[in-house]
Amino acid sequence: MSTALDVTPSEMMTVTASRALNNRTTCFVGIGLPSEAANLARLTHAPETVLIYESGTLQTRPDVLPLSIGDGELCETALTTVAVPEMFRYWLQGGRVDVGFLGTAQIDKYANLNTTLIGDYREPKVRLPGGGGAPEIATNSKEVFVMVKHSRRTFVEAVDFVTTLGFGRDGTARDNVHPETARHLGKGPTRVITDLCVMRPDPETRELIVTELHPGVTREAVIEATGWPVRFAESVGTTPAPSAEEIEVLRALKARTERHHAGEATEQERAS
Amino acid sequence: MSTALDVTPSEMMTVTASRALNNRTTCFVGIGLPSEAANLARLTHAPETVLIYESGTLQTRPDVLPLSIGDGELCETALTTVAVPEMFRYWLQGGRVDVGFLGTAQIDKYANLNTTLIGDYREPKVRLPGGGGAPEIATNSKEVFVMVKHSRRTFVEAVDFVTTLGFGRDGTARDNVHPETARHLGKGPTRVITDLCVMRPDPETRELIVTELHPGVTREAVIEATGWPVRFAESVGTTPAPSAEEIEVLRALKARTERHHAGEATEQERAS
Amino acid sequence: MAEFLSLQEAVSRFVSDGATVAMEGFTHLIPFAAGHEVIRQKKRDLTLIRMTPDLIYDQLIGMGCASKLIFSWGGNPGVGSLHRLRDAVEKHYPVPLTIVEHSHAAMACAYEAGAAGLPFAVLRGFIGSDLPKVNDQIKSITCPFTGEELAAVPSIRPDVSIVHAQKADRHGNVLIEGIVGVQKEAVLAATHSIVTVEEVVDELGAGPNACVLPEWAISAISVVPMGAAPSYTHGYYPRDNTFYRRWDAIARDRDTFADWMTQHVLNADAQGASQ
Amino acid sequence: MAEFLSLQEAVSRFVSDGATVAMEGFTHLIPFAAGHEVIRQKKRDLTLIRMTPDLIYDQLIGMGCASKLIFSWGGNPGVGSLHRLRDAVEKHYPVPLTIVEHSHAAMACAYEAGAAGLPFAVLRGFIGSDLPKVNDQIKSITCPFTGEELAAVPSIRPDVSIVHAQKADRHGNVLIEGIVGVQKEAVLAATHSIVTVEEVVDELGAGPNACVLPEWAISAISVVPMGAAPSYTHGYYPRDNTFYRRWDAIARDRDTFADWMTQHVLNADAQGASQ
């Protein structure tokens, strides 16, 4: 059945990312793609996944995807909403987050993320929004999932700026830290989910290697879209195709979201 | 009129202490005598005095005096109640308190307070409750009022233990501090109100000297009740006698309080 | 992930001999029933942490459960001394008790730092006080920007924190209302946590910014009506001030105390134990 | 002691040229009307502080009010870049803009430390990040108990903080509900504060632990209905997402931006200014 579905690469990515979240995982959700995947997980196989957004909304269950990290929907459907300092101090830094789920503008071989700029810091070619919550999400969550579309512009040999630590410039930045730091520093990015494949860090070198290809995607396509000589795992699997239910739920979620955010601040919304 | 009142020394102390609080003063209130005086102020000349208790109750207006610092009455009549860490961090340490109002077990010539123990720390003769909020109330409030019954056991040359800073062992502890510390460190105890008199620090030496005697109290009585050769200001005033209204309000408050705390947890209270 | 357990089971599973235990509640919501269960299970050599030891720790200390106390104000509020605490400190009865003494501000900050995953707390504290002379856990730290010296204390990170709250929903999310003290911080700072609640409800009915502990931040929940008596639970029952006054005479004498504990705690069951 | 002032009067009295100003609100309750009044009063050389600059700072920066920006995420959420911010950073138009860049965690902790009267904040942050290389305000500090190195940032202590809230009572006590962000911290960390509110009510109707700013912690209150639009006020009006999307085209071009600001801000009065 599911193989007959006409699934876009973007949907494939979202479904694969959503499956990475287990039920009852506490997930600190970045806006955009991670939010889409995390909510799909909650609406399908992982109904008790706990979603946390940096706006302070704890255990939220939005009916539509938020446009921003602080949409009212997130607060209205949350168990409770705490102040932003408490969110970062008690809930993230306090070690309560299982998975930090991030997007990025650039990612390199050692899973370092750049959302700061392209070029030189003082004379940037492109100025990006900056780190936001990511630098500490990536180091205070028990592990990190990264979700990003695959392109040579995005997957670079070395990021222009390490906004957010993956495994450092040489892959060793999470090793040999002070024991107290080690107790809090998570495993880092354990999966990178793209629209072409899934990558995981090599257990030895921490270099990202391809461990699964999405159905129909060739090695060549991944090599072409990756800015370093990408390696493949000894045994590369094929990502399971999305189920009809997953695609249906995802499309309904996106349609609801589209309708919700498209409107002006209508009377109907004011009344709700 | 007021001179005809039969006022006890204890009432004289409370009324005098209450008058030290201005309207719209933000006062961090210690339990016991300070709480009595602060609430009398609020019920008489200073209705907008803001009372803060360390239990986290901000701007509270109890109808009866609390037996403990965390009585339900304090919360029910407060503007809002914050967590205890927030109380100490944002409201006290953040510099929002005009007057810290404290009691003590021992006080010395330089207004240092001891609520820790009599004797030696490791082999105490009498173990007292300890510092509680006082050490930081005394250094983070803009100024401090101390209220305590006058006796030779209480007013000692030098306290056995400086739980809470007045002006230090030699009167200079608040001087010559780091400029940033100076911005936050209050003036310290500016008045000590007892059942016999009012004492204030000498502007030069910071030694506590008697500036006002309560009506009918002799210098000899104060000398007798003070454990160091107490000095008197050049011009010692007489504390104004309580008004009939002050005494009436105070006695009504204490009677209400007595009735409230005397009862078991009665059905009536449960229903209220 | 909160499990609903009997109080007996919760204490048995999470409180070990030698553990560091914080039972918090600032006058309000003091977890007396849980403290009594710890006494009944004859836990020993505990390091007890609590800003205001109160009667609950007087009882635990008097029954010989504790070898160390970390605190900032040890008295019977509005009444007087904690006689069992004093007997342990002054006469080493029934067992010696080491004390580590702070101020409220320092302990509040230390809980806050513990909840925040930090190894220490910074505060503008202890200026001119003798407490740092008798507590080597109070150090100083220099601001890297201004050069100002401030106080530093280690964060509090108990093995288990025990608190009482108004109610839990059926998933185990807990609402605490009124004087919330340091309870949220104590729970989040601890490796394990036990929350006793007055009742379980379908909906917490909490406001958008209420103090709610999610079930995934709690180890065990025990439903113990009157679990905070003789302290109080806002919205449920008032403080039993008369008992607080009566305690002075009960605790003053070793034998009177022992008799009272035998009758009201040791011979009571877990649910009926809160005097 | 809160004074009820017109927005014009409040901004005129508390925002000076060269001042350090924080306008906070995390998506929710962004004080747009107050920002517009600052623009109308042609304040110059401001140091603007805000975790998420958003459209409000794009407008202030584009109108030449700021010479420095302290921030942690500068974008139009869910839409794209802040073009006026980028133009100022990349092309120094209309005036050069220095940026001081943190992470959200660092700024949240820095506000918290400012509210707490501390000169710096400690966090487990910036590990492996290049941000400390480009921001000399990020230092490290060693735990005096464990020897662990942590990050330290200076606390945020603005000359004036400006926030928007749902309502004030007649005394000037303010209730903030929903996504409360760092507003309480921003107000408490600042020397002066301006709070715009949707309305004044007899009773706040707040729960026992609600986020209430007492009037004695606020300098000025201005009643500005719709004062957060096009962001939103929980319980009053939703976010105008369409405007957020439209802003991209308006701000992309210098002239289009200038025209829009002239029409909707400069030529509007204080109350009708929020787009």
PDB file of N, CA and C in Angstrom, chain A residues 54-55 67-72 75 81 83-85 88-89 93 116 121-122 126-127 129-133 136 140 161-163 165 169 178 180-181 184 261-264, chain D residues 26-27 71-74 77-78 86 90 99 101 103-105 109 123-131 134 146-148 178-182 185 232 239-242 245:
ATOM      1  N   GLU A  54      10.981  26.849  23.106  1.00  0.00           N
ATOM      2  CA  GLU A  54      11.785  27.758  23.926  1.00  0.00           C
ATOM      3  C   GLU A  54      11.013  28.970  24.425  1.00  0.00           C
ATOM      4  N   SER A  55       9.817  29.180  23.914  1.00  0.00           N
ATOM      5  CA  SER A  55       8.980  30.271  24.423  1.00  0.00           C
ATOM      6  C   SER A  55       8.481  30.001  25.836  1.00  0.00           C
ATOM      7  N   LEU A  67       3.736  29.312  13.545  1.00  0.00           N
ATOM      8  CA  LEU A  67       4.548  30.058  12.577  1.00  0.00           C
ATOM      9  C   LEU A  67       5.825  30.523  13.279  1.00  0.00           C
ATOM     10  N   SER A  68       5.683  30.908  14.519  1.00  0.00           N
ATOM     11  CA  SER A  68       6.833  31.325  15.320  1.00  0.00           C
ATOM     12  C   SER A  68       6.891  30.457  16.571  1.00  0.00           C
ATOM     13  N   ILE A  69       7.980  30.590  17.251  1.00  0.00           N
ATOM     14  CA  ILE A  69       8.235  29.794  18.444  1.00  0.00           C
ATOM     15  C   ILE A  69       7.341  30.217  19.612  1.00  0.00           C
ATOM     16  N   GLY A  70       6.646  31.327  19.466  1.00  0.00           N
ATOM     17  CA  GLY A  70       5.846  31.845  20.573  1.00  0.00           C
ATOM     18  C   GLY A  70       4.383  32.040  20.207  1.00  0.00           C
ATOM     19  N   ASP A  71       3.879  31.280  19.251  1.00  0.00           N
ATOM     20  CA  ASP A  71       2.473  31.391  18.878  1.00  0.00           C
ATOM     21  C   ASP A  71       1.564  31.105  20.068  1.00  0.00           C
ATOM     22  N   GLY A  72       0.423  31.764  20.079  1.00  0.00           N
ATOM     23  CA  GLY A  72      -0.549  31.578  21.154  1.00  0.00           C
ATOM     24  C   GLY A  72      -1.012  30.141  21.272  1.00  0.00           C
ATOM     25  N   CYS A  75       0.862  28.049  23.768  1.00  0.00           N
ATOM     26  CA  CYS A  75       0.545  28.309  25.166  1.00  0.00           C
ATOM     27  C   CYS A  75      -0.820  27.735  25.530  1.00  0.00           C
ATOM     28  N   THR A  81       2.964  27.173  31.090  1.00  0.00           N
ATOM     29  CA  THR A  81       3.937  28.016  30.400  1.00  0.00           C
ATOM     30  C   THR A  81       4.793  28.720  31.442  1.00  0.00           C
ATOM     31  N   ALA A  83       8.405  31.107  32.436  1.00  0.00           N
ATOM     32  CA  ALA A  83       9.211  32.209  31.916  1.00  0.00           C
ATOM     33  C   ALA A  83      10.383  31.643  31.122  1.00  0.00           C
ATOM     34  N   VAL A  84      10.861  32.432  30.175  1.00  0.00           N
ATOM     35  CA  VAL A  84      11.954  31.972  29.308  1.00  0.00           C
ATOM     36  C   VAL A  84      13.236  31.664  30.091  1.00  0.00           C
ATOM     37  N   PRO A  85      13.620  32.493  31.080  1.00  0.00           N
ATOM     38  CA  PRO A  85      14.802  32.100  31.860  1.00  0.00           C
ATOM     39  C   PRO A  85      14.620  30.739  32.540  1.00  0.00           C
ATOM     40  N   PHE A  88      15.108  27.884  29.978  1.00  0.00           N
ATOM     41  CA  PHE A  88      16.497  27.556  29.646  1.00  0.00           C
ATOM     42  C   PHE A  88      17.263  27.024  30.851  1.00  0.00           C
ATOM     43  N   ARG A  89      16.954  27.538  32.039  1.00  0.00           N
ATOM     44  CA  ARG A  89      17.728  27.135  33.211  1.00  0.00           C
ATOM     45  C   ARG A  89      17.259  25.791  33.763  1.00  0.00           C
ATOM     46  N   GLN A  93      18.863  23.345  30.669  1.00  0.00           N
ATOM     47  CA  GLN A  93      20.154  23.200  31.347  1.00  0.00           C
ATOM     48  C   GLN A  93      20.052  22.223  32.515  1.00  0.00           C
ATOM     49  N   THR A 116      24.642  31.508  11.812  1.00  0.00           N
ATOM     50  CA  THR A 116      25.052  32.877  12.122  1.00  0.00           C
ATOM     51  C   THR A 116      25.304  33.696  10.851  1.00  0.00           C
ATOM     52  N   TYR A 121      32.839  37.011   9.914  1.00  0.00           N
ATOM     53  CA  TYR A 121      31.906  37.575  10.896  1.00  0.00           C
ATOM     54  C   TYR A 121      31.763  39.083  10.754  1.00  0.00           C
ATOM     55  N   ARG A 122      32.879  39.795  10.571  1.00  0.00           N
ATOM     56  CA  ARG A 122      32.798  41.261  10.532  1.00  0.00           C
ATOM     57  C   ARG A 122      32.325  41.780   9.172  1.00  0.00           C
ATOM     58  N   VAL A 126      26.416  36.773   3.830  1.00  0.00           N
ATOM     59  CA  VAL A 126      24.995  36.687   4.199  1.00  0.00           C
ATOM     60  C   VAL A 126      24.894  36.623   5.709  1.00  0.00           C
ATOM     61  N   ARG A 127      24.110  37.492   6.236  1.00  0.00           N
ATOM     62  CA  ARG A 127      23.876  37.486   7.678  1.00  0.00           C
ATOM     63  C   ARG A 127      22.623  36.623   7.947  1.00  0.00           C
ATOM     64  N   PRO A 129      20.031  34.541  10.962  1.00  0.00           N
ATOM     65  CA  PRO A 129      19.418  35.059  12.213  1.00  0.00           C
ATOM     66  C   PRO A 129      20.274  34.931  13.466  1.00  0.00           C
ATOM     67  N   GLY A 130      21.145  33.927  13.538  1.00  0.00           N
ATOM     68  CA  GLY A 130      21.945  33.770  14.754  1.00  0.00           C
ATOM     69  C   GLY A 130      21.594  32.483  15.477  1.00  0.00           C
ATOM     70  N   GLY A 131      22.130  32.356  16.658  1.00  0.00           N
ATOM     71  CA  GLY A 131      22.053  31.085  17.370  1.00  0.00           C
ATOM     72  C   GLY A 131      20.706  30.787  18.005  1.00  0.00           C
ATOM     73  N   GLY A 132      20.053  31.807  18.537  1.00  0.00           N
ATOM     74  CA  GLY A 132      18.809  31.544  19.276  1.00  0.00           C
ATOM     75  C   GLY A 132      19.065  30.523  20.364  1.00  0.00           C
ATOM     76  N   GLY A 133      18.203  29.556  20.462  1.00  0.00           N
ATOM     77  CA  GLY A 133      18.360  28.562  21.518  1.00  0.00           C
ATOM     78  C   GLY A 133      19.349  27.454  21.205  1.00  0.00           C
ATOM     79  N   GLU A 136      22.801  25.999  23.202  1.00  0.00           N
ATOM     80  CA  GLU A 136      22.634  25.267  24.457  1.00  0.00           C
ATOM     81  C   GLU A 136      21.696  24.067  24.304  1.00  0.00           C
ATOM     82  N   ASN A 140      22.988  20.669  25.968  1.00  0.00           N
ATOM     83  CA  ASN A 140      22.297  20.293  27.202  1.00  0.00           C
ATOM     84  C   ASN A 140      21.228  19.217  27.005  1.00  0.00           C
ATOM     85  N   PHE A 161      31.106  29.210  10.428  1.00  0.00           N
ATOM     86  CA  PHE A 161      31.045  29.673  11.815  1.00  0.00           C
ATOM     87  C   PHE A 161      30.367  28.567  12.604  1.00  0.00           C
ATOM     88  N   VAL A 162      30.981  28.121  13.691  1.00  0.00           N
ATOM     89  CA  VAL A 162      30.310  27.129  14.539  1.00  0.00           C
ATOM     90  C   VAL A 162      29.382  27.870  15.493  1.00  0.00           C
ATOM     91  N   THR A 163      28.131  27.989  15.074  1.00  0.00           N
ATOM     92  CA  THR A 163      27.154  28.565  16.002  1.00  0.00           C
ATOM     93  C   THR A 163      26.887  27.566  17.120  1.00  0.00           C
ATOM     94  N   LEU A 165      27.555  23.527  18.503  1.00  0.00           N
ATOM     95  CA  LEU A 165      28.488  22.400  18.459  1.00  0.00           C
ATOM     96  C   LEU A 165      27.830  21.110  17.985  1.00  0.00           C
ATOM     97  N   ARG A 169      35.539  21.044  15.346  1.00  0.00           N
ATOM     98  CA  ARG A 169      36.259  21.128  14.075  1.00  0.00           C
ATOM     99  C   ARG A 169      36.960  19.822  13.720  1.00  0.00           C
ATOM    100  N   HIS A 178      35.773  18.073  31.423  1.00  0.00           N
ATOM    101  CA  HIS A 178      35.711  17.929  32.877  1.00  0.00           C
ATOM    102  C   HIS A 178      34.578  16.953  33.241  1.00  0.00           C
ATOM    103  N   GLU A 180      32.395  16.822  35.478  1.00  0.00           N
ATOM    104  CA  GLU A 180      31.103  17.459  35.772  1.00  0.00           C
ATOM    105  C   GLU A 180      30.439  17.936  34.474  1.00  0.00           C
ATOM    106  N   THR A 181      31.244  18.435  33.556  1.00  0.00           N
ATOM    107  CA  THR A 181      30.707  18.824  32.247  1.00  0.00           C
ATOM    108  C   THR A 181      30.190  17.577  31.509  1.00  0.00           C
ATOM    109  N   HIS A 184      26.719  16.436  32.064  1.00  0.00           N
ATOM    110  CA  HIS A 184      25.632  17.236  31.489  1.00  0.00           C
ATOM    111  C   HIS A 184      25.657  17.313  29.977  1.00  0.00           C
ATOM    112  N   HIS A 261      -2.783  30.160   9.329  1.00  0.00           N
ATOM    113  CA  HIS A 261      -1.869  31.298   9.268  1.00  0.00           C
ATOM    114  C   HIS A 261      -2.120  32.213   8.074  1.00  0.00           C
ATOM    115  N   ALA A 262      -2.873  31.703   7.092  1.00  0.00           N
ATOM    116  CA  ALA A 262      -3.087  32.501   5.884  1.00  0.00           C
ATOM    117  C   ALA A 262      -3.987  33.685   6.187  1.00  0.00           C
ATOM    118  N   GLY A 263      -4.987  33.445   6.998  1.00  0.00           N
ATOM    119  CA  GLY A 263      -5.990  34.479   7.232  1.00  0.00           C
ATOM    120  C   GLY A 263      -5.421  35.688   7.921  1.00  0.00           C
ATOM    121  N   GLU A 264      -6.057  36.797   7.729  1.00  0.00           N
ATOM    122  CA  GLU A 264      -5.805  37.958   8.561  1.00  0.00           C
ATOM    123  C   GLU A 264      -6.218  37.579   9.978  1.00  0.00           C
TER     124      GLU A 264
ATOM    125  N   PHE D  26       8.239  37.806  23.985  1.00  0.00           N
ATOM    126  CA  PHE D  26       8.764  36.686  23.197  1.00  0.00           C
ATOM    127  C   PHE D  26       7.673  36.244  22.214  1.00  0.00           C
ATOM    128  N   THR D  27       7.668  36.860  21.025  1.00  0.00           N
ATOM    129  CA  THR D  27       6.625  36.711  20.005  1.00  0.00           C
ATOM    130  C   THR D  27       5.327  37.358  20.474  1.00  0.00           C
ATOM    131  N   PHE D  71      21.595  40.965  21.060  1.00  0.00           N
ATOM    132  CA  PHE D  71      20.503  40.065  20.670  1.00  0.00           C
ATOM    133  C   PHE D  71      20.995  38.624  20.609  1.00  0.00           C
ATOM    134  N   SER D  72      20.039  37.709  20.393  1.00  0.00           N
ATOM    135  CA  SER D  72      20.427  36.307  20.217  1.00  0.00           C
ATOM    136  C   SER D  72      19.786  35.627  19.016  1.00  0.00           C
ATOM    137  N   TRP D  73      18.758  36.210  18.437  1.00  0.00           N
ATOM    138  CA  TRP D  73      18.169  35.651  17.212  1.00  0.00           C
ATOM    139  C   TRP D  73      17.460  36.753  16.465  1.00  0.00           C
ATOM    140  N   GLY D  74      17.983  37.133  15.324  1.00  0.00           N
ATOM    141  CA  GLY D  74      17.422  38.261  14.600  1.00  0.00           C
ATOM    142  C   GLY D  74      16.791  37.846  13.299  1.00  0.00           C
ATOM    143  N   PRO D  77      10.211  35.627  12.296  1.00  0.00           N
ATOM    144  CA  PRO D  77       9.948  34.199  12.571  1.00  0.00           C
ATOM    145  C   PRO D  77       9.070  33.544  11.516  1.00  0.00           C
ATOM    146  N   GLY D  78       9.570  32.466  10.976  1.00  0.00           N
ATOM    147  CA  GLY D  78       8.797  31.722   9.995  1.00  0.00           C
ATOM    148  C   GLY D  78       8.762  32.378   8.631  1.00  0.00           C
ATOM    149  N   ARG D  86      19.766  43.705   8.590  1.00  0.00           N
ATOM    150  CA  ARG D  86      20.870  43.276   7.731  1.00  0.00           C
ATOM    151  C   ARG D  86      21.515  44.458   7.016  1.00  0.00           C
ATOM    152  N   GLU D  90      25.302  45.055   7.374  1.00  0.00           N
ATOM    153  CA  GLU D  90      26.121  44.773   6.188  1.00  0.00           C
ATOM    154  C   GLU D  90      26.530  46.050   5.459  1.00  0.00           C
ATOM    155  N   ILE D  99      26.919  45.059  16.597  1.00  0.00           N
ATOM    156  CA  ILE D  99      26.112  44.003  17.197  1.00  0.00           C
ATOM    157  C   ILE D  99      26.907  43.236  18.246  1.00  0.00           C
ATOM    158  N   GLU D 101      26.412  39.657  20.116  1.00  0.00           N
ATOM    159  CA  GLU D 101      25.578  38.500  19.820  1.00  0.00           C
ATOM    160  C   GLU D 101      25.756  37.406  20.865  1.00  0.00           C
ATOM    161  N   SER D 103      23.528  33.780  22.814  1.00  0.00           N
ATOM    162  CA  SER D 103      22.511  32.767  22.579  1.00  0.00           C
ATOM    163  C   SER D 103      21.307  33.134  23.446  1.00  0.00           C
ATOM    164  N   HIS D 104      20.175  32.507  23.161  1.00  0.00           N
ATOM    165  CA  HIS D 104      18.986  32.749  23.993  1.00  0.00           C
ATOM    166  C   HIS D 104      19.273  32.427  25.461  1.00  0.00           C
ATOM    167  N   ALA D 105      19.901  31.288  25.702  1.00  0.00           N
ATOM    168  CA  ALA D 105      20.159  30.880  27.087  1.00  0.00           C
ATOM    169  C   ALA D 105      20.971  31.949  27.810  1.00  0.00           C
ATOM    170  N   CYS D 109      19.599  34.182  30.920  1.00  0.00           N
ATOM    171  CA  CYS D 109      20.327  34.169  32.198  1.00  0.00           C
ATOM    172  C   CYS D 109      20.824  35.568  32.554  1.00  0.00           C
ATOM    173  N   LEU D 123      26.333  30.226  33.159  1.00  0.00           N
ATOM    174  CA  LEU D 123      25.544  29.211  32.472  1.00  0.00           C
ATOM    175  C   LEU D 123      26.443  28.132  31.894  1.00  0.00           C
ATOM    176  N   ARG D 124      25.817  26.989  31.704  1.00  0.00           N
ATOM    177  CA  ARG D 124      26.468  25.880  31.039  1.00  0.00           C
ATOM    178  C   ARG D 124      26.233  26.112  29.550  1.00  0.00           C
ATOM    179  N   GLY D 125      27.027  27.009  28.984  1.00  0.00           N
ATOM    180  CA  GLY D 125      26.699  27.452  27.640  1.00  0.00           C
ATOM    181  C   GLY D 125      27.897  27.693  26.748  1.00  0.00           C
ATOM    182  N   PHE D 126      27.612  27.879  25.459  1.00  0.00           N
ATOM    183  CA  PHE D 126      28.599  28.246  24.436  1.00  0.00           C
ATOM    184  C   PHE D 126      29.675  27.184  24.254  1.00  0.00           C
ATOM    185  N   ILE D 127      29.429  25.968  24.754  1.00  0.00           N
ATOM    186  CA  ILE D 127      30.457  24.937  24.621  1.00  0.00           C
ATOM    187  C   ILE D 127      30.702  24.653  23.141  1.00  0.00           C
ATOM    188  N   GLY D 128      31.922  24.824  22.709  1.00  0.00           N
ATOM    189  CA  GLY D 128      32.290  24.536  21.328  1.00  0.00           C
ATOM    190  C   GLY D 128      31.803  25.539  20.307  1.00  0.00           C
ATOM    191  N   SER D 129      31.133  26.577  20.757  1.00  0.00           N
ATOM    192  CA  SER D 129      30.607  27.575  19.812  1.00  0.00           C
ATOM    193  C   SER D 129      31.656  28.629  19.505  1.00  0.00           C
ATOM    194  N   ASP D 130      31.584  29.215  18.303  1.00  0.00           N
ATOM    195  CA  ASP D 130      32.491  30.309  17.949  1.00  0.00           C
ATOM    196  C   ASP D 130      32.019  31.654  18.505  1.00  0.00           C
ATOM    197  N   LEU D 131      30.835  31.705  19.084  1.00  0.00           N
ATOM    198  CA  LEU D 131      30.321  32.997  19.555  1.00  0.00           C
ATOM    199  C   LEU D 131      31.271  33.702  20.527  1.00  0.00           C
ATOM    200  N   VAL D 134      33.767  36.013  18.925  1.00  0.00           N
ATOM    201  CA  VAL D 134      33.362  37.284  18.322  1.00  0.00           C
ATOM    202  C   VAL D 134      32.627  38.180  19.317  1.00  0.00           C
ATOM    203  N   THR D 146      33.973  22.432  42.189  1.00  0.00           N
ATOM    204  CA  THR D 146      34.269  21.285  41.331  1.00  0.00           C
ATOM    205  C   THR D 146      35.416  21.538  40.369  1.00  0.00           C
ATOM    206  N   GLY D 147      35.782  22.802  40.190  1.00  0.00           N
ATOM    207  CA  GLY D 147      36.810  23.116  39.206  1.00  0.00           C
ATOM    208  C   GLY D 147      36.312  23.146  37.775  1.00  0.00           C
ATOM    209  N   GLU D 148      35.025  22.911  37.585  1.00  0.00           N
ATOM    210  CA  GLU D 148      34.485  22.933  36.232  1.00  0.00           C
ATOM    211  C   GLU D 148      34.467  24.355  35.677  1.00  0.00           C
ATOM    212  N   GLY D 178       0.171  34.144  29.914  1.00  0.00           N
ATOM    213  CA  GLY D 178       0.452  33.427  28.671  1.00  0.00           C
ATOM    214  C   GLY D 178       1.946  33.220  28.529  1.00  0.00           C
ATOM    215  N   ILE D 179       2.462  33.495  27.344  1.00  0.00           N
ATOM    216  CA  ILE D 179       3.914  33.400  27.150  1.00  0.00           C
ATOM    217  C   ILE D 179       4.519  34.657  27.756  1.00  0.00           C
ATOM    218  N   VAL D 180       5.095  34.497  28.957  1.00  0.00           N
ATOM    219  CA  VAL D 180       5.554  35.671  29.713  1.00  0.00           C
ATOM    220  C   VAL D 180       6.994  36.054  29.388  1.00  0.00           C
ATOM    221  N   GLY D 181       7.679  35.196  28.653  1.00  0.00           N
ATOM    222  CA  GLY D 181       9.008  35.543  28.146  1.00  0.00           C
ATOM    223  C   GLY D 181       9.981  35.964  29.225  1.00  0.00           C
ATOM    224  N   VAL D 182      10.681  37.046  28.983  1.00  0.00           N
ATOM    225  CA  VAL D 182      11.618  37.581  29.972  1.00  0.00           C
ATOM    226  C   VAL D 182      11.150  38.941  30.469  1.00  0.00           C
ATOM    227  N   GLU D 185      11.719  39.835  34.219  1.00  0.00           N
ATOM    228  CA  GLU D 185      13.149  40.038  34.437  1.00  0.00           C
ATOM    229  C   GLU D 185      13.608  41.359  33.819  1.00  0.00           C
ATOM    230  N   TYR D 232       0.790  39.714  19.280  1.00  0.00           N
ATOM    231  CA  TYR D 232      -0.533  39.451  19.839  1.00  0.00           C
ATOM    232  C   TYR D 232      -0.577  39.618  21.341  1.00  0.00           C
ATOM    233  N   ARG D 239      -2.095  37.106  16.687  1.00  0.00           N
ATOM    234  CA  ARG D 239      -0.970  37.623  15.918  1.00  0.00           C
ATOM    235  C   ARG D 239      -1.411  37.854  14.486  1.00  0.00           C
ATOM    236  N   ASP D 240      -0.991  38.958  13.901  1.00  0.00           N
ATOM    237  CA  ASP D 240      -1.341  39.257  12.519  1.00  0.00           C
ATOM    238  C   ASP D 240      -0.270  38.647  11.617  1.00  0.00           C
ATOM    239  N   ASN D 241      -0.406  37.358  11.404  1.00  0.00           N
ATOM    240  CA  ASN D 241       0.611  36.644  10.635  1.00  0.00           C
ATOM    241  C   ASN D 241       0.766  37.191   9.230  1.00  0.00           C
ATOM    242  N   THR D 242      -0.345  37.648   8.664  1.00  0.00           N
ATOM    243  CA  THR D 242      -0.290  38.184   7.304  1.00  0.00           C
ATOM    244  C   THR D 242       0.616  39.415   7.252  1.00  0.00           C
ATOM    245  N   ARG D 245       4.203  38.423   7.249  1.00  0.00           N
ATOM    246  CA  ARG D 245       4.654  38.007   5.914  1.00  0.00           C
ATOM    247  C   ARG D 245       4.837  39.209   4.996  1.00  0.00           C
TER     248      ARG D 245
END
